[in-house]
CSV table of C-alpha atoms in Angstrom, one decimal:
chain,number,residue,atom,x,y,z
A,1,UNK,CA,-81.9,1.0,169.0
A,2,UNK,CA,-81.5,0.1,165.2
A,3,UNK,CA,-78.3,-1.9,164.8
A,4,UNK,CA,-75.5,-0.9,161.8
A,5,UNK,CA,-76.4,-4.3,160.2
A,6,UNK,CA,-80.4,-3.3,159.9
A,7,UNK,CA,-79.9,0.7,159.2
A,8,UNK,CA,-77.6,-0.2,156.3
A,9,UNK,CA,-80.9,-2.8,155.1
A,10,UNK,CA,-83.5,-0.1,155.5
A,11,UNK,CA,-81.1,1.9,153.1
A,12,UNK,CA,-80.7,-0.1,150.8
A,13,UNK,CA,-84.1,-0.9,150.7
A,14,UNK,CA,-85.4,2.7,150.9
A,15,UNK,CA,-82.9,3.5,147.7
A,16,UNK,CA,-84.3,0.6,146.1
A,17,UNK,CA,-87.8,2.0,146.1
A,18,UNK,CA,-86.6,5.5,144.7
A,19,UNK,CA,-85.1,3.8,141.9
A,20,UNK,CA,-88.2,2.1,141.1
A,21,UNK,CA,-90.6,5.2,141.7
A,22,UNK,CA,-88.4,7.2,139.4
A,23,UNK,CA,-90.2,8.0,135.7
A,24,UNK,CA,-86.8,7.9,134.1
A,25,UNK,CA,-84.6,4.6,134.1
A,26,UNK,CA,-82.6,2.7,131.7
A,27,UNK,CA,-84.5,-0.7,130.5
A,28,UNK,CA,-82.5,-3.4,128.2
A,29,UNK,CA,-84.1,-4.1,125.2
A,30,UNK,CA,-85.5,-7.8,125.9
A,31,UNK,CA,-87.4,-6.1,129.7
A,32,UNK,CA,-88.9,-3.3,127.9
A,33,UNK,CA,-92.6,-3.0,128.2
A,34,UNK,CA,-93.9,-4.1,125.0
A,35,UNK,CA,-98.3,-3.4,126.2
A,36,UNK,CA,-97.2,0.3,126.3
A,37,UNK,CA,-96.8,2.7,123.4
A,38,UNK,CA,-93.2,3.3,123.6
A,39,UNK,CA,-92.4,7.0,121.2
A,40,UNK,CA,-88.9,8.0,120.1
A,41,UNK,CA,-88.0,11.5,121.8
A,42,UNK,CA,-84.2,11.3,120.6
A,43,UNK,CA,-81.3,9.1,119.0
A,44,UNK,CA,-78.0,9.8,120.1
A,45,UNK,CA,-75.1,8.2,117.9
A,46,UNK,CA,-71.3,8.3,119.1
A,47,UNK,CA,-68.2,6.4,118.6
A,48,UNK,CA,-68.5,6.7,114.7
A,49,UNK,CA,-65.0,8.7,113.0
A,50,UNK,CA,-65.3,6.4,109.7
A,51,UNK,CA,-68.4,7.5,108.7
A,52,UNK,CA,-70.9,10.5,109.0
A,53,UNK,CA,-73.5,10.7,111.3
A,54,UNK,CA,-76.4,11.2,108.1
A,55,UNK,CA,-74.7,7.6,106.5
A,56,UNK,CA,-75.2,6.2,110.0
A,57,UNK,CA,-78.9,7.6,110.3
A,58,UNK,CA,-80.1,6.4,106.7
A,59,UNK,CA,-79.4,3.0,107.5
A,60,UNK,CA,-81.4,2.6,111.0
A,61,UNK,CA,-85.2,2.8,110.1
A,62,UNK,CA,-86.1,3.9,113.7
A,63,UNK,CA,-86.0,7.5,113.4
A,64,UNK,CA,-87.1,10.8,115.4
A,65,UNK,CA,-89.2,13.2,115.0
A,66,UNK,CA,-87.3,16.0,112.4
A,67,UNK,CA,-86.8,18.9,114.2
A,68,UNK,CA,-88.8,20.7,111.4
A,69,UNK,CA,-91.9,19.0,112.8
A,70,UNK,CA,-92.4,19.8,115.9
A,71,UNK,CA,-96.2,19.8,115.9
A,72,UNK,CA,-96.1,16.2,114.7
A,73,UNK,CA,-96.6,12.9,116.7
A,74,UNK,CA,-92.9,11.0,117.7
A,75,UNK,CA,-92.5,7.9,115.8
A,76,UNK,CA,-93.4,4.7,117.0
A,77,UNK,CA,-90.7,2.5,118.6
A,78,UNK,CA,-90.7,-1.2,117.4
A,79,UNK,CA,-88.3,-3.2,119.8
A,80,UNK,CA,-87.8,-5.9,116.7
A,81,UNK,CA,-86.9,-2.7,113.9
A,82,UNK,CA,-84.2,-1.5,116.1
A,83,UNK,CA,-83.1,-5.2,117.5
A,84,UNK,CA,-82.4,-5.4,113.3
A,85,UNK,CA,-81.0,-1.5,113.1
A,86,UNK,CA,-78.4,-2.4,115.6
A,87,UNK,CA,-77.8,-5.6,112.9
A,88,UNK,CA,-78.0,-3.2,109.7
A,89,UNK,CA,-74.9,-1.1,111.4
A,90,UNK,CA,-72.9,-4.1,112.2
A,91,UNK,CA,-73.9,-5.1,108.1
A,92,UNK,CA,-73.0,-2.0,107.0
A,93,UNK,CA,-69.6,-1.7,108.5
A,94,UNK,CA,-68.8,-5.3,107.7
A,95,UNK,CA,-69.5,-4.2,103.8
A,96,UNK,CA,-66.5,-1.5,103.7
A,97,UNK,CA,-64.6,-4.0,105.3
A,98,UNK,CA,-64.3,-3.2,109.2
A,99,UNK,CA,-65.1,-6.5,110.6
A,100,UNK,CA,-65.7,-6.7,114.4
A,101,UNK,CA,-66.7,-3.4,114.6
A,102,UNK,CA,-69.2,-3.6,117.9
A,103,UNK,CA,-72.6,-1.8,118.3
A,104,UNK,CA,-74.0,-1.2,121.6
A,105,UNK,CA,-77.0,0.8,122.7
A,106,UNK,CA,-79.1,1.8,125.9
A,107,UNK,CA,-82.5,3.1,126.0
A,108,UNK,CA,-83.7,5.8,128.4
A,109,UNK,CA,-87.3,5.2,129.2
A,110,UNK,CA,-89.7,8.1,130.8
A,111,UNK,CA,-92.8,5.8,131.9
A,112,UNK,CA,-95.1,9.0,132.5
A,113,UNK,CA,-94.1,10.1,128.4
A,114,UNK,CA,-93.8,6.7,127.1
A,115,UNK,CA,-91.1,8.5,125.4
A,116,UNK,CA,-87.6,6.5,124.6
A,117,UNK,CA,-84.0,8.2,124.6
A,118,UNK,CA,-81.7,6.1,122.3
A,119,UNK,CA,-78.4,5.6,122.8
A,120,UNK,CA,-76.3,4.0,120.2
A,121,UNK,CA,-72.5,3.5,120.8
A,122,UNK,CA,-70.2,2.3,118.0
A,123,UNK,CA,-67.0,0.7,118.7
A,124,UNK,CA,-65.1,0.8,115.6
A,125,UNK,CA,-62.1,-2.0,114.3
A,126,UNK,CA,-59.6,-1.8,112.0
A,127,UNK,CA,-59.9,-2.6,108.4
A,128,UNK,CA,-59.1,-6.2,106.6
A,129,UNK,CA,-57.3,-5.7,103.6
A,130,UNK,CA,-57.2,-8.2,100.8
A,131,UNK,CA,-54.2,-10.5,101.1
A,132,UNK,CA,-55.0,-12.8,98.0
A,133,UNK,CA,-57.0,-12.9,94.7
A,134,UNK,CA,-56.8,-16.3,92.8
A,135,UNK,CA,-58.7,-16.6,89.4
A,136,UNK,CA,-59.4,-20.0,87.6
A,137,UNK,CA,-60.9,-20.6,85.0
A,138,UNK,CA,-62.1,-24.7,84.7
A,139,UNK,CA,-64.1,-26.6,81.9
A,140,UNK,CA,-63.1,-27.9,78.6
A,141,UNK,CA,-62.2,-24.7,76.8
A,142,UNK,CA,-58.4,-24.8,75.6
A,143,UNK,CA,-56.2,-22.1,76.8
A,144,UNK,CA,-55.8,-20.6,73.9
A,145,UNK,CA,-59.4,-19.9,72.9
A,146,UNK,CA,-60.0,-18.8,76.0
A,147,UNK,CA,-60.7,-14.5,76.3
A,148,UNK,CA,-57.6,-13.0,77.9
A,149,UNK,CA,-58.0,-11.6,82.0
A,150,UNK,CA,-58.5,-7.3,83.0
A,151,UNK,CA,-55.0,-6.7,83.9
A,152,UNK,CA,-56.7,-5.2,86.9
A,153,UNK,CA,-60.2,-5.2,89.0
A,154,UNK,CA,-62.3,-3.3,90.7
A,155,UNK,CA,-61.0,-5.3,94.2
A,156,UNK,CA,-56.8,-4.9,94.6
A,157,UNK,CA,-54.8,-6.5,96.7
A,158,UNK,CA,-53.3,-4.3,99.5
A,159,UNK,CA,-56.9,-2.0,99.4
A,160,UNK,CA,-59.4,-2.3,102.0
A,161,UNK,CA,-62.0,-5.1,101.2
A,162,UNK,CA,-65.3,-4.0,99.9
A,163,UNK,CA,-68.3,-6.0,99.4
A,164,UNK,CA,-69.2,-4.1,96.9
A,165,UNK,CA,-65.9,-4.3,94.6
A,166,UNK,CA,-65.9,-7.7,96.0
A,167,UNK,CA,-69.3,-8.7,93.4
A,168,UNK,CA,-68.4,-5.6,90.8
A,169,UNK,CA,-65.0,-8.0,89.9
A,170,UNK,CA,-67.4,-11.0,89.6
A,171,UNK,CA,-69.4,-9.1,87.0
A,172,UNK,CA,-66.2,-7.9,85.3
A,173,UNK,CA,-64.9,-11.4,84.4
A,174,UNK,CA,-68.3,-12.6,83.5
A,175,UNK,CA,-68.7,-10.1,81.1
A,176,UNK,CA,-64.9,-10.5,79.9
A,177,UNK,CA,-66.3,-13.6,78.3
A,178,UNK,CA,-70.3,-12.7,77.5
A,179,UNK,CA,-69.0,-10.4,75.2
A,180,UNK,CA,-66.9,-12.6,73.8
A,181,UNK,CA,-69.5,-15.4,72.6
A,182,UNK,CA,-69.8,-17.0,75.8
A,183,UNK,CA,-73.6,-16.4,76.8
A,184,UNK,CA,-73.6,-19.9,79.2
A,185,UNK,CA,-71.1,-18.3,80.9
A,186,UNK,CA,-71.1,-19.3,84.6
A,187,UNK,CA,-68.6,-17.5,87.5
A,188,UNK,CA,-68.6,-18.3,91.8
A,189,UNK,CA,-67.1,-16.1,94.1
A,190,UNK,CA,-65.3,-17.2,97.6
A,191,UNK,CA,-64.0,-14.7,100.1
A,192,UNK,CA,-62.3,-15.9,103.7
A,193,UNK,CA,-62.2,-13.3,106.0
A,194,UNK,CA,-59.1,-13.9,108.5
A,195,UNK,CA,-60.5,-11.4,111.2
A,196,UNK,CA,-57.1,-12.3,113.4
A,197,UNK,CA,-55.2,-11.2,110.2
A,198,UNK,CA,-57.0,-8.7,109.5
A,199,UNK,CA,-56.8,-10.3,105.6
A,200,UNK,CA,-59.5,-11.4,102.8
A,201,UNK,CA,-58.4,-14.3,100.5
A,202,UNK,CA,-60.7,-13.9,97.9
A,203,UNK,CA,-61.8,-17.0,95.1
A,204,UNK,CA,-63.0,-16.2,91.8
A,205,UNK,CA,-64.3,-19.3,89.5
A,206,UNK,CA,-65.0,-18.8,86.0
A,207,UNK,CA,-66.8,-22.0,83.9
A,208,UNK,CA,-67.0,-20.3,80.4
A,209,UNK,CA,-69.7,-23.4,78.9
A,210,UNK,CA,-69.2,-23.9,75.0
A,211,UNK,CA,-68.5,-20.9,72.6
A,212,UNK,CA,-72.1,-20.0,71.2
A,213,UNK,CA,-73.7,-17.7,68.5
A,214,UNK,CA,-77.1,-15.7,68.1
A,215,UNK,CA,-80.2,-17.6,67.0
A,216,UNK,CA,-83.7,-16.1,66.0
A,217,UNK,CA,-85.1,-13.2,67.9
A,218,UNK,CA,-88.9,-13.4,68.9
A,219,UNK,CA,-90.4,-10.4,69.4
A,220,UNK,CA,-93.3,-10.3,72.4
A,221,UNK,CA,-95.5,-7.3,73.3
A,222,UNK,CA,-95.5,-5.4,70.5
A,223,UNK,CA,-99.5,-4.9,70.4
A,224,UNK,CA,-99.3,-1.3,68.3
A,225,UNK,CA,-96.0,-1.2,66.8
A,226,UNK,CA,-95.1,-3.1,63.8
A,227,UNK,CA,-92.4,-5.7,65.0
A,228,UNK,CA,-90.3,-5.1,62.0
A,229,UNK,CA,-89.5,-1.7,63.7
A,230,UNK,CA,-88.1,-4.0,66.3
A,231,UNK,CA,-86.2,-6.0,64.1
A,232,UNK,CA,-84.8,-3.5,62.8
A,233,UNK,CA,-82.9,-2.1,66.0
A,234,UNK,CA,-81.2,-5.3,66.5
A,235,UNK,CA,-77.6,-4.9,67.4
A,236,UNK,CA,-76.9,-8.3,66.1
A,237,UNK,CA,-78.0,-10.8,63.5
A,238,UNK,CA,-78.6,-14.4,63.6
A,239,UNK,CA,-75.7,-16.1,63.0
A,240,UNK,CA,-72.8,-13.5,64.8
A,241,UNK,CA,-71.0,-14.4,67.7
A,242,UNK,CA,-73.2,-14.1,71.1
A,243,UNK,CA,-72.2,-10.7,72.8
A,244,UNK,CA,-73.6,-9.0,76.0
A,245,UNK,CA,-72.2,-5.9,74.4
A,246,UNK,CA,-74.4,-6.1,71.8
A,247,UNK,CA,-77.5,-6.8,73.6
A,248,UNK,CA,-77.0,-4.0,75.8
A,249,UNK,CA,-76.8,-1.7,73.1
A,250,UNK,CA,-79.9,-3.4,71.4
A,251,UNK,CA,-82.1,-2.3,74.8
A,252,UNK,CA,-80.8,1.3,74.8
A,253,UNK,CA,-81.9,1.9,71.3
A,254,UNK,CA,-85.5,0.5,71.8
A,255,UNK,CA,-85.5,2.5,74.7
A,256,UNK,CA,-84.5,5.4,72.8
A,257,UNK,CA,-87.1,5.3,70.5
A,258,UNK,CA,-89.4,6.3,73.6
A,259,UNK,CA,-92.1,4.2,72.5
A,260,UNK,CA,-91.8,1.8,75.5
A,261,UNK,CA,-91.9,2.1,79.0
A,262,UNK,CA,-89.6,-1.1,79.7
A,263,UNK,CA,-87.6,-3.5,77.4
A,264,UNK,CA,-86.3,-6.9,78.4
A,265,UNK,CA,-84.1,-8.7,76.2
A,266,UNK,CA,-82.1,-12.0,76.6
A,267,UNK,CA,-81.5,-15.8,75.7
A,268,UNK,CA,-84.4,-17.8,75.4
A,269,UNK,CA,-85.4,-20.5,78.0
A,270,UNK,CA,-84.8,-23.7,76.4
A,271,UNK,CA,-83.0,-26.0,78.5
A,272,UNK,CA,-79.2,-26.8,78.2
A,273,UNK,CA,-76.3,-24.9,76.7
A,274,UNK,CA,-77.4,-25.1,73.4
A,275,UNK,CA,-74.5,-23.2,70.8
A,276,UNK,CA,-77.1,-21.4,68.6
A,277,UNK,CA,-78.8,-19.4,71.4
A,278,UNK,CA,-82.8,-18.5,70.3
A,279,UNK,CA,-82.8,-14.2,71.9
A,280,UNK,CA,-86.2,-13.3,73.2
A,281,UNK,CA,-87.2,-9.3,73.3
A,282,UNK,CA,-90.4,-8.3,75.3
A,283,UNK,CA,-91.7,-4.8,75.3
A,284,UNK,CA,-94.3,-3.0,77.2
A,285,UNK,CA,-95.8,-0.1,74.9
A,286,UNK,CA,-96.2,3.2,76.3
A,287,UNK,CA,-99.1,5.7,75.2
A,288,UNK,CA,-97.5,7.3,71.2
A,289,UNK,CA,-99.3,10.2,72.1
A,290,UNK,CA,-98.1,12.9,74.8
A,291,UNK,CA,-99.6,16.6,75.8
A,292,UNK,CA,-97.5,18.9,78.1
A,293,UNK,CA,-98.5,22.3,79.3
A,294,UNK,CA,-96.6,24.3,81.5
A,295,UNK,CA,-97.0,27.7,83.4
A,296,UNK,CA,-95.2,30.2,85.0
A,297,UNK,CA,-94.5,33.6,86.3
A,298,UNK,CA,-91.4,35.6,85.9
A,299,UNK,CA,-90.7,39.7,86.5
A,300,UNK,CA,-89.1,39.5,83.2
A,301,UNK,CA,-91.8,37.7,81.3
A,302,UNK,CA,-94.6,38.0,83.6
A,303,UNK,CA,-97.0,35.6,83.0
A,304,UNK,CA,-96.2,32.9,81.0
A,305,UNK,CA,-97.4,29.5,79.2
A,306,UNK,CA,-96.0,26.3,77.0
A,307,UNK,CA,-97.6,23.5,75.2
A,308,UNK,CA,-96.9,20.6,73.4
A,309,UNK,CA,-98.4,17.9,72.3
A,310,UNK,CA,-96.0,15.1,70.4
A,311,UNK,CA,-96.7,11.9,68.5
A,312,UNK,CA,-93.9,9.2,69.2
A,313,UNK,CA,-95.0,7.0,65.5
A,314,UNK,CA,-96.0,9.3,63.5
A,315,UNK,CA,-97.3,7.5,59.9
A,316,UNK,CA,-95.1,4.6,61.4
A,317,UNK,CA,-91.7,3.8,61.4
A,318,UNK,CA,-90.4,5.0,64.8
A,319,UNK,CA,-91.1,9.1,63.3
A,320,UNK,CA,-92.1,11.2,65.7
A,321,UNK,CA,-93.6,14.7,65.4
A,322,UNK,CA,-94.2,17.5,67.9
A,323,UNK,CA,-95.6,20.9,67.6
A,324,UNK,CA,-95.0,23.5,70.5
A,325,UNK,CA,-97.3,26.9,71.1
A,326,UNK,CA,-95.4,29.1,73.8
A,327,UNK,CA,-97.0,33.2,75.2
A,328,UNK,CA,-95.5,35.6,77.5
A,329,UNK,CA,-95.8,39.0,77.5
A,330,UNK,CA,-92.6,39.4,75.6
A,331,UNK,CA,-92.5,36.3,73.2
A,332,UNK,CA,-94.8,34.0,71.8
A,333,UNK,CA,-94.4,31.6,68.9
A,334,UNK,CA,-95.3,28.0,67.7
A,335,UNK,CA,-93.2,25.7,66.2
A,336,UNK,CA,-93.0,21.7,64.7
A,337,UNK,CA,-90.5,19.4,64.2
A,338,UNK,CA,-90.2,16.3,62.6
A,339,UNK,CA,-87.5,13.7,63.5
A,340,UNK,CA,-86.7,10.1,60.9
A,341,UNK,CA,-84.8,7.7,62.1
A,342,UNK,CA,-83.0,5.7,60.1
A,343,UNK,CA,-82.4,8.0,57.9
A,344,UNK,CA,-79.6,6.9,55.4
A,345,UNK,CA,-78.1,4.6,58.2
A,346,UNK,CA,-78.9,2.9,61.3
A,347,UNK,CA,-77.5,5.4,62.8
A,348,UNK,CA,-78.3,8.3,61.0
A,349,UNK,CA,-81.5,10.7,61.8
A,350,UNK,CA,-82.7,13.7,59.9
A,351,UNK,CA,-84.4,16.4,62.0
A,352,UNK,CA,-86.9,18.8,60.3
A,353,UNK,CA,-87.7,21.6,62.6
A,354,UNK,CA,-89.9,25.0,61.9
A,355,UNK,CA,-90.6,27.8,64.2
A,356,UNK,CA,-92.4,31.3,63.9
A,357,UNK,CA,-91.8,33.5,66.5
A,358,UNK,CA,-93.0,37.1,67.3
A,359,UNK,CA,-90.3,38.9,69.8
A,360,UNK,CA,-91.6,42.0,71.7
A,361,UNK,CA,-89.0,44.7,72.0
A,362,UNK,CA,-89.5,48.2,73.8
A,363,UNK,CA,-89.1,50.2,70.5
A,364,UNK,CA,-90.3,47.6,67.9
A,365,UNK,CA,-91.4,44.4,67.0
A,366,UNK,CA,-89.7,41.4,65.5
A,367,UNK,CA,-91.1,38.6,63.8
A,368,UNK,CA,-88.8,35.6,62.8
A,369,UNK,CA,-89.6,32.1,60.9
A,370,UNK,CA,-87.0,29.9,61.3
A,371,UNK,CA,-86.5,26.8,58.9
A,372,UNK,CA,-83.7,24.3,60.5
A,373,UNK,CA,-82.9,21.2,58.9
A,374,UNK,CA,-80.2,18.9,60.0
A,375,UNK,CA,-78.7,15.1,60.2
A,376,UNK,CA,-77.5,14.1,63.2
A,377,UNK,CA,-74.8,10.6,63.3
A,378,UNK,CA,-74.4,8.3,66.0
A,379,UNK,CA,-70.7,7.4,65.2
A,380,UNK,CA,-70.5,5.3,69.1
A,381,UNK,CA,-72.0,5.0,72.1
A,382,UNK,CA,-70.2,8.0,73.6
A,383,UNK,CA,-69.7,10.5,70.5
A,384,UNK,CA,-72.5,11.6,68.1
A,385,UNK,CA,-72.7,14.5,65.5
A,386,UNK,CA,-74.6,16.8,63.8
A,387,UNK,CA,-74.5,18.7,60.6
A,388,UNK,CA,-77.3,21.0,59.7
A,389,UNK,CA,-78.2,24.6,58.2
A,390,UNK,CA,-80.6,27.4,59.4
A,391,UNK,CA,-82.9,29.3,57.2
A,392,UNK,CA,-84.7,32.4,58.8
A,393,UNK,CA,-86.7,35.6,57.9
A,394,UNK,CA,-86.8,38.4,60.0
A,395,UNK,CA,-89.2,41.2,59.7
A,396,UNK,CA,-88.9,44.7,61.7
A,397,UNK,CA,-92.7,46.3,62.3
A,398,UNK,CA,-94.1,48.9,64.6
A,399,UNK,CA,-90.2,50.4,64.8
A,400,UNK,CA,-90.1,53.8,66.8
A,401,UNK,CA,-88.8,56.9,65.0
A,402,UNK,CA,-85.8,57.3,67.6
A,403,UNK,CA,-84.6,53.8,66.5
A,404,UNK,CA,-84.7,54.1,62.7
């Protein structure tokens, strides 16, 4: 006779062995099988209301299979990518400012599949807001030379804190003073996160270094075009007060010119915090000759075509000339234009441009040479215009008797 003591043992010890012979079980992370090759059947995500499920996903590089390829292998699961997933999610709410927000998971393992079910559970806090933001600006600049403070930054008091706002208002009072002559400018950032207080007293320190102007530019990389071109697009001269401003807009109009595939410009490495700050601009060329084709089909047009080849320094000088061929069974034409920078001003450019086109109508035939000069003027960054005038001949042929 089996006592209560010794049935209740044989139980127990009978479930235990279904548990273990079963294909499907939950594993922690640190006890899974690492000899086998574990594949991701599916991530479930759940507890998230802040953000969307796609910001979630594009953070975690374990993935599954998109449902779109079905006849394609499950990804590989790598226990140490999705130990630091669960870290990126933790990261990534800590950025916008939810500290404590808690990320759990469990993992589903089918040891006949070597498949893996994913489970991740978010377990979202409440926001810290910024409580405090103290700017001080130390060294031996008197206060009155000193460039005055934004009345406001991209961080606020009372807002949520954001990492990124957090380093955007860092960049903001540095540049308050590289554009105004400061190029040794130096800035430190401190934020203290209160988790209890839900608060973020943040430190900005700002060391502006002596006042300083712009020394000599030396031009590197410049194997095919003439370095006075260069010169030439300089923002600033030698001698004018140091200004970020300026050397940003000196890299957008090299890169304008399209004749270089990247442009790096700044202060010379000398050593110290010299006043008269030696620039440095290095270039890396780009081919000044291009061809592009193109072709299509339309029920319109049917079949068509385009080509163009262009020459970026044409005769020298930054010019640059392009001639274009296009066909369809409707249109086809060629055409050139010419473009001179620099043309009365720095910011000046006169365009040249001539097309002859032949136009295909049902009941005639239309061919048009266009002659289309124009200056265009760069007045800022933000607002440029043109003036210009249009020349053109048109010439009816092949006109059908019911249209004259």
């Amino acid at each position: 006779m089996i006592g209560v003591k010794t049935f209740s043992a044989i139980a127990f010890l009978l479930a235990g062995c279904l548990i273990y012979a079963s294909p499907v079980y939950s594993v922690p992370l640190d006890a899974l099988d690492v000899t086998k090759d574990w594949r991701v059947e599916k991530i479930n995500l759940s507890g998230h209301k802040l953000f969307t499920e796609d910001e979630m996903r594009s953070e975690i590089l374990t993935k599954e299979r998109p449902w779109y390829q079905f006849w394609g292998e499950r990804p590989a699961f790598d226990p140490v990518t999705f130990e630091n997933d669960l870290e990126r999610l933790r990261r990534y709410y800590e950025a916008r400012g939810y500290y404590g927000t808690v990320i759990e998971h469990d993992l589903v393992a089918d040891q006949d599949t070597t498949r893996l079910t994913v489970d991740i559970r978010i377990k979202e806090s409440l926001p810290v807001v910024v409580s405090q933001i103290d700017v001080a600006v130390i060294g031996d600049l008197p206060p009155a030379e000193r460039p005055p403070l934004p009345d406001s930054l991209p961080v606020k008091r009372g807002e949520v804190f954001e990492e990124a706002a957090y380093q955007e208002a860092e960049q903001a009072l540095r540049g308050v003073f590289s554009r105004q002559g400061f190029a040794h400018v130096e800035t430190s950032r401190k934020a203290e996160v209160r988790i209890d207080e839900r608060e973020v007293h943040i430190d900005y320190t700002i060391k502006p270094g002596p006042p300083t102007i712009f020394g000599a530019t030396d031009i590197l990389g410049a194997d095919n075009v003439n370095p006075s071109l260069i010169q030439r697009e300089l923002a600033y001269g030698a001698g004018e007060k140091f200004s970020s401003e300026k050397v940003a807009e000196t890299r957008a109009k090299l890169l304008a010119l399209d004749l270089f595939s990247s442009v790096r410009i700044g202060a010379k490495q000398t050593g110290g915090q010299p006043a008269v700050v030696p620039m440095e601009v290095e270039v890396a060329e780009k081919p000044h000759r291009e061809v592009r084709m193109a072709v299509g089909y339309s029920t319109e047009e049917e079949f068509r075509a385009q080509a163009q080849w262009r020459h970026l320094t044409w005769l020298g000088g930054g010019r640059q000339l392009s001639l274009q061929a296009k066909y369809s069974s409707s249109t086809m034409g060629a055409g050139a234009e010419l473009v001179q920078p620099h043309f009365f001003t720095p910011r000046t450019k006169g365009v040249l441009s001539f097309k002859q086109d032949q136009e295909k109508e049902q009941t005639f035939l239309r061919n048009v040479t266009r002659f289309t000069p124009r200056v265009d003027h760069r007045f800022t960054s933000a607002l440029s215009g043109f003036i210009g005038y249009r020349l053109e001949y048109d010439k009816l042929n092949d006109v059908a008797a019911a249209t004259e």
